[in-house]
PDB file of C-alpha atoms in Angstrom:
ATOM      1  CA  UNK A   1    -244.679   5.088   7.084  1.00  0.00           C
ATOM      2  CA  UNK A   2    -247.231   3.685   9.533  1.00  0.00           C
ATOM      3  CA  UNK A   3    -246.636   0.212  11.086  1.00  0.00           C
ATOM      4  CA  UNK A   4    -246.735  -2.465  13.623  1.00  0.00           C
ATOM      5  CA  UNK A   5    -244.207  -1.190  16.649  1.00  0.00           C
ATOM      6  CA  UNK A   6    -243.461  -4.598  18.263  1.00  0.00           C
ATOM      7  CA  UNK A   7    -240.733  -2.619  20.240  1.00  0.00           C
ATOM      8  CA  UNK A   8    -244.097  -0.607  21.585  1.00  0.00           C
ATOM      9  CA  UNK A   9    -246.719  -2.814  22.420  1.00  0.00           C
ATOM     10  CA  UNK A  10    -247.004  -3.845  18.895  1.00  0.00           C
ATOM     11  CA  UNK A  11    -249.100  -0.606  18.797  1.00  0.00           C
ATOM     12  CA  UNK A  12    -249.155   1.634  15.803  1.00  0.00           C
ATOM     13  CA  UNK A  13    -246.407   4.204  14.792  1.00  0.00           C
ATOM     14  CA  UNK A  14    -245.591   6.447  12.276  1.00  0.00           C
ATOM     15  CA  UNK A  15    -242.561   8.095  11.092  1.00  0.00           C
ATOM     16  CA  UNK A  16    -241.820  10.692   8.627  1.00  0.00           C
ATOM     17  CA  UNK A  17    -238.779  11.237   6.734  1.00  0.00           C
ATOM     18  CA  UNK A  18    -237.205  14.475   7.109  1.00  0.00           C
ATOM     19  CA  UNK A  19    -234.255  14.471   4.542  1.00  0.00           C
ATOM     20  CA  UNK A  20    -232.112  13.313   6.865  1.00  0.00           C
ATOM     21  CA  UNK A  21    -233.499  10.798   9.290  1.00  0.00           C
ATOM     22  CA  UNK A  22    -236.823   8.962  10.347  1.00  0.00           C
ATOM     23  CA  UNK A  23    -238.661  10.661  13.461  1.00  0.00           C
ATOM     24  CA  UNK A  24    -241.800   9.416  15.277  1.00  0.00           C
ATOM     25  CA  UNK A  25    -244.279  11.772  14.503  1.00  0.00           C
ATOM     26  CA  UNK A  26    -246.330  12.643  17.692  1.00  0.00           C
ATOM     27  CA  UNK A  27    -245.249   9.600  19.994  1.00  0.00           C
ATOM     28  CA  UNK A  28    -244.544   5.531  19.221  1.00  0.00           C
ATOM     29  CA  UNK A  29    -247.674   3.391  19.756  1.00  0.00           C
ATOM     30  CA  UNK A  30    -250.362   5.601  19.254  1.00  0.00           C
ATOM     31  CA  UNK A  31    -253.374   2.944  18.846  1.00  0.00           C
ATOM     32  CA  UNK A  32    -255.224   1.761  22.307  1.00  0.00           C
ATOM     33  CA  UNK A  33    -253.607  -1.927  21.823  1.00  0.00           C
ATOM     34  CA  UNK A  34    -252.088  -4.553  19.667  1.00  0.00           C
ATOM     35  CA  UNK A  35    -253.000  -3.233  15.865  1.00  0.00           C
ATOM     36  CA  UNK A  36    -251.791  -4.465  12.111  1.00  0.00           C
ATOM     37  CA  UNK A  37    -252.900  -4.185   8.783  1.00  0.00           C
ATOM     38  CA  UNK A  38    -251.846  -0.231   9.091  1.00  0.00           C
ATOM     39  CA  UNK A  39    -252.326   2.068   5.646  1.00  0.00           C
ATOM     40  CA  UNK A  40    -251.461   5.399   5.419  1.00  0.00           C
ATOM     41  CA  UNK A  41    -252.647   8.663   3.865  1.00  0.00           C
ATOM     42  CA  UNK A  42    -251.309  12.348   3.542  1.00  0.00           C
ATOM     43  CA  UNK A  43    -253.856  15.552   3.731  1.00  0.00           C
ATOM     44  CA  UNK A  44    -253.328  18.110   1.536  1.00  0.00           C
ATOM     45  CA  UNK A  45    -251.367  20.007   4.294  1.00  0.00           C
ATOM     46  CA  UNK A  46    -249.019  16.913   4.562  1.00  0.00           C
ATOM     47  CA  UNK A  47    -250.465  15.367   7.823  1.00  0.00           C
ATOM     48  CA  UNK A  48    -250.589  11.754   8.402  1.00  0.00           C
ATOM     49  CA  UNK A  49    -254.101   9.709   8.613  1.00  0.00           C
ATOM     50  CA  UNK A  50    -253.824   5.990   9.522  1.00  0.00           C
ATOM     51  CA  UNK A  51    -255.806   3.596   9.229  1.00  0.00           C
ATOM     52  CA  UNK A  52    -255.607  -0.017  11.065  1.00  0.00           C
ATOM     53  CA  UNK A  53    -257.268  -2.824  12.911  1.00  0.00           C
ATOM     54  CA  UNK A  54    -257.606  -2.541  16.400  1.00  0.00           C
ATOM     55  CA  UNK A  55    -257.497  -5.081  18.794  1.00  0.00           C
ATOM     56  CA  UNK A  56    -258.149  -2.941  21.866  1.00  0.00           C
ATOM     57  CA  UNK A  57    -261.594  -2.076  19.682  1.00  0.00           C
ATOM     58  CA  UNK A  58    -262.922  -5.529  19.194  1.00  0.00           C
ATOM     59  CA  UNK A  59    -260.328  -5.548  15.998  1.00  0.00           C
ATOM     60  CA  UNK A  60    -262.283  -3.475  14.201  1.00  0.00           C
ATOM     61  CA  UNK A  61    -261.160  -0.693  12.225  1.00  0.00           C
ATOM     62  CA  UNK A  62    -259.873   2.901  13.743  1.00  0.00           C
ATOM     63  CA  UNK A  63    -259.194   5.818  12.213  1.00  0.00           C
ATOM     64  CA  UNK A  64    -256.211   8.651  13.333  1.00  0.00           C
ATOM     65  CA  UNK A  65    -255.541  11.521  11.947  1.00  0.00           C
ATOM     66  CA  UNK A  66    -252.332  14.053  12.947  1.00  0.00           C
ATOM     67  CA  UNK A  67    -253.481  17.394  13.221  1.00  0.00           C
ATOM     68  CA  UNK A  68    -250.085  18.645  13.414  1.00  0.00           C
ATOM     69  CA  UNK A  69    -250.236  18.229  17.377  1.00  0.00           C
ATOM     70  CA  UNK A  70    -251.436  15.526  18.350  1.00  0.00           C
ATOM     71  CA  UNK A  71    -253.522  12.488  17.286  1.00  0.00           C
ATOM     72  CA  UNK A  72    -257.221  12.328  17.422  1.00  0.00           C
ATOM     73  CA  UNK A  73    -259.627   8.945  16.389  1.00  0.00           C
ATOM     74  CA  UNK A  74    -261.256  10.060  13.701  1.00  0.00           C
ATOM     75  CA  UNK A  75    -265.403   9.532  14.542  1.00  0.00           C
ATOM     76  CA  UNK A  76    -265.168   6.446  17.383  1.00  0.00           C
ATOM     77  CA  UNK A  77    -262.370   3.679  17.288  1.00  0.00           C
ATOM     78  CA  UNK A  78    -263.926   0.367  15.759  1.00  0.00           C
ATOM     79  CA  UNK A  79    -265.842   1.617  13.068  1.00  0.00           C
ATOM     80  CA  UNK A  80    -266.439  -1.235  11.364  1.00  0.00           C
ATOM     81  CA  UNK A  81    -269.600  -3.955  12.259  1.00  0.00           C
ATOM     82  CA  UNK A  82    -267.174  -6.208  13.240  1.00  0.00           C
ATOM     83  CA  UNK A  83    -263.479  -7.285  13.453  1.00  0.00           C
ATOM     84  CA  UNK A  84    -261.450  -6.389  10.335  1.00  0.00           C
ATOM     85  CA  UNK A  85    -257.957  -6.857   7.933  1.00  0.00           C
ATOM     86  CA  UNK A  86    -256.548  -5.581   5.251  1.00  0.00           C
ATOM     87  CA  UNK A  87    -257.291  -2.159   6.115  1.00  0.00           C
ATOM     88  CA  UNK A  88    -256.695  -0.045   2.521  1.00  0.00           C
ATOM     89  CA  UNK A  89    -256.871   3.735   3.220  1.00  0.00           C
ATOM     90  CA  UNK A  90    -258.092   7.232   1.050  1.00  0.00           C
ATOM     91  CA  UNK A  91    -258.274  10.495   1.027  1.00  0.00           C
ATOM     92  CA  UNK A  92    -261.226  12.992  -0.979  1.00  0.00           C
ATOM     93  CA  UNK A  93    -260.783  15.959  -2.373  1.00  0.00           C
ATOM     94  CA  UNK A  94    -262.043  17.621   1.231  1.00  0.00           C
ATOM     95  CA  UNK A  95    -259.234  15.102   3.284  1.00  0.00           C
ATOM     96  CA  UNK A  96    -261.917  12.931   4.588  1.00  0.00           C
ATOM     97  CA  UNK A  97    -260.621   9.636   4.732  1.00  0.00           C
ATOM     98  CA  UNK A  98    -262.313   6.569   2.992  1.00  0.00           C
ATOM     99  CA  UNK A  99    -261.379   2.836   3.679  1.00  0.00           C
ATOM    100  CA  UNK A 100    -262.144  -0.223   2.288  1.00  0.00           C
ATOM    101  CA  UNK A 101    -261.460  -3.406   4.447  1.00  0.00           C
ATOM    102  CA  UNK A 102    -262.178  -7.235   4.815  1.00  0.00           C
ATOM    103  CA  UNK A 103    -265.280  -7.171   6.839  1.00  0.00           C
ATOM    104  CA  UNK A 104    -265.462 -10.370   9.170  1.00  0.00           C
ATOM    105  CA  UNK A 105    -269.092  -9.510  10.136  1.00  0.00           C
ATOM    106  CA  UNK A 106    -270.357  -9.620   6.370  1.00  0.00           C
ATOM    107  CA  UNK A 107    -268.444 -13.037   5.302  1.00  0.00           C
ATOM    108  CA  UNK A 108    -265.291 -11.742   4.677  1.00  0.00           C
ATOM    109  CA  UNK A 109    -265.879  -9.597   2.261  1.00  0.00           C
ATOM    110  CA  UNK A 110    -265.169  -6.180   1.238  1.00  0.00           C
ATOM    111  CA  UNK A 111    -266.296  -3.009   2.759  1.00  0.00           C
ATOM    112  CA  UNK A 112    -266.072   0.163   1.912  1.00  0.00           C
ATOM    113  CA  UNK A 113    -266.982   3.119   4.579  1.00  0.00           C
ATOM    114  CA  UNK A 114    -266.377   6.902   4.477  1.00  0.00           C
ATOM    115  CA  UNK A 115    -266.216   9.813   6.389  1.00  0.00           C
ATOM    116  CA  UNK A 116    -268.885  12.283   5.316  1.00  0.00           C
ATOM    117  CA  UNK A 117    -267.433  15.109   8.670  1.00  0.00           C
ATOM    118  CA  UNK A 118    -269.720  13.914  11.140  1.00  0.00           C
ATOM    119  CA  UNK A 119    -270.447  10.027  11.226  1.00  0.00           C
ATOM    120  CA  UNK A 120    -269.285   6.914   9.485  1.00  0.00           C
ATOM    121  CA  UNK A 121    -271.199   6.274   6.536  1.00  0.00           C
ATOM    122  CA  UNK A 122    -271.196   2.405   4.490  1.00  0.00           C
ATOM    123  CA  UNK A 123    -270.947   3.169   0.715  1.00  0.00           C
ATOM    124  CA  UNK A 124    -273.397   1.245  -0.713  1.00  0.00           C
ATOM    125  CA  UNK A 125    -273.953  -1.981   1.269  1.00  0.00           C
ATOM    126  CA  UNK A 126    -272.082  -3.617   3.290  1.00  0.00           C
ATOM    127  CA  UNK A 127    -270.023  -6.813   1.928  1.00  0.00           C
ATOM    128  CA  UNK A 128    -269.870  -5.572  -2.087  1.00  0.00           C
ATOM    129  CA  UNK A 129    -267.616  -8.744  -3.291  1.00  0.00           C
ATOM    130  CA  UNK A 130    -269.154 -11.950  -4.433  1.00  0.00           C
ATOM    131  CA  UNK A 131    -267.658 -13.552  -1.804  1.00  0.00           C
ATOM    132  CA  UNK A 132    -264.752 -13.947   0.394  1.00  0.00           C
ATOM    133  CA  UNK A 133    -261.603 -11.002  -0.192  1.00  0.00           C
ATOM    134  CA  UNK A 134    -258.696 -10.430   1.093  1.00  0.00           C
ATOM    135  CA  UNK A 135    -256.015  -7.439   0.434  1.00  0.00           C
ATOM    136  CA  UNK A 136    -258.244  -4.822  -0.551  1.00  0.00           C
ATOM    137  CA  UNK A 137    -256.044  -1.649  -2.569  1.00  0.00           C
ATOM    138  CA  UNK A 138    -258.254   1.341  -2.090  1.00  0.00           C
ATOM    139  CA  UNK A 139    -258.447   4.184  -4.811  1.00  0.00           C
ATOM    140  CA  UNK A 140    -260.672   7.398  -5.240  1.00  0.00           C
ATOM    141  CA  UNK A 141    -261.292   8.333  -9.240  1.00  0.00           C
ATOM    142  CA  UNK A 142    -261.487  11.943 -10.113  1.00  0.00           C
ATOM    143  CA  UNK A 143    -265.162  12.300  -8.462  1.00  0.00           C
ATOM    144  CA  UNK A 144    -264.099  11.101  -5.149  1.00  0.00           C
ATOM    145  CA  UNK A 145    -266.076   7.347  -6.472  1.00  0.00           C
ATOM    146  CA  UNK A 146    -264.237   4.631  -4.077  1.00  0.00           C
ATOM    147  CA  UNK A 147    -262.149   2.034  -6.500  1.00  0.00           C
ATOM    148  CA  UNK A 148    -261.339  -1.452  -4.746  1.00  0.00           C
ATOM    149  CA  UNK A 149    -259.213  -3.823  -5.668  1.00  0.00           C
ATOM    150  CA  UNK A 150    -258.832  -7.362  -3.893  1.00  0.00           C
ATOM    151  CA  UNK A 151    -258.104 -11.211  -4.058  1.00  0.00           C
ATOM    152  CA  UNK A 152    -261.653 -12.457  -5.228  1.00  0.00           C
ATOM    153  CA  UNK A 153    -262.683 -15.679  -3.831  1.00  0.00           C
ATOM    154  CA  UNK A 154    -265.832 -16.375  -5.139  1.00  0.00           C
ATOM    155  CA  UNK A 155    -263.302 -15.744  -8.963  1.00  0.00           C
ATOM    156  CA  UNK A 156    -260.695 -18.376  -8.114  1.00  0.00           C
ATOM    157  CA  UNK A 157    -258.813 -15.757  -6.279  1.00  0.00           C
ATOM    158  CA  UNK A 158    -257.972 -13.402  -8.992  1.00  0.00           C
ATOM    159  CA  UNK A 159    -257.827  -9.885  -8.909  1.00  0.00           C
ATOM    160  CA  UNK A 160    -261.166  -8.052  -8.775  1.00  0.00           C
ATOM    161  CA  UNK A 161    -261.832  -4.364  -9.098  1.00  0.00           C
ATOM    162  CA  UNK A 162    -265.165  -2.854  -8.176  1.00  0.00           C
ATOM    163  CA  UNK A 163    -265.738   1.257  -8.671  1.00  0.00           C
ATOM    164  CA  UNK A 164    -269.142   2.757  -6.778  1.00  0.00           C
ATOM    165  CA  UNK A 165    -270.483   4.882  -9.450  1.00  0.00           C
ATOM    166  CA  UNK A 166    -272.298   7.064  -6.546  1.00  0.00           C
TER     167      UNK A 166
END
């Protein structure tokens, strides 16, 4: 589990279950400052990737990823334009991770962004909903294709779902 540690700085933690207890993996409060909205991923090997908004980074969206080690930001903290919620998090076939967020920059609406290795790339365009969204539930489909559901403004705040067909 990955969430807000208000006993550390209201930082980001995760924990693991071993079978027999929770234990921190790495250390408690592993974001630069204050962070929420926290989703988590496993890699194929079973390591932790987290994804959140971070307020030490203009509360824009960081990526971390446990190498088994340590953690390392994947790319640059703040990846996003601007500040960020409802951080929803992915892994592709390769483990690089994929996130779709409300993007504050873009009129609050949803953004999708993946890691291509190297750099932070925006699938498609930035802001893909009609209009406002909020709670975005991030999927990949068999061909790695990002899936996003999320409260839909601009639809009387129903569910939309939105799949880029690359």
């Amino acid at each position: 589990v990955a969430y807000r540690d208000d006993a550390n700085g209201s930082k980001t933690t995760v924990m693991r279950w071993n079978g027999a207890a929770w234990s921190v993996v790495g250390a408690p409060g592993i974001s630069a400052g204050y962070a929420q909205y926290q989703s988590l991923a496993l890699d194929a090997a079973g390591n932790p990737v987290v994804a959140y908004r971070d307020d030490a980074n203009g509360s824009k969206t960081t990526v971390m990823r446990w190498n088994g080690a340590a953690w390392n930001v994947v790319g640059t903290p703040g990846i996003s334009a601007g500040s960020a919620l409802y951080q929803s998090l992915a892994l592709d076939a390769s483990g690089n991770p994929v996130v779709a967020y409300t993007d504050n920059t873009n009129g609050q609406k949803t953004t999708v962004m993946r890691w291509n290795g190297t750099v932070w790339n925006v699938v498609g365009a930035a802001g893909i909903s009609a209009g406002q969204a909020y709670f975005q539930s991030l999927a990949l489909d068999a061909s790695g294709n990002p899936v996003v559901a999320y409260q839909d403004v601009a639809n009387g705040e129903k569910t939309t779902v939105m799949r880029w067909n690359g």
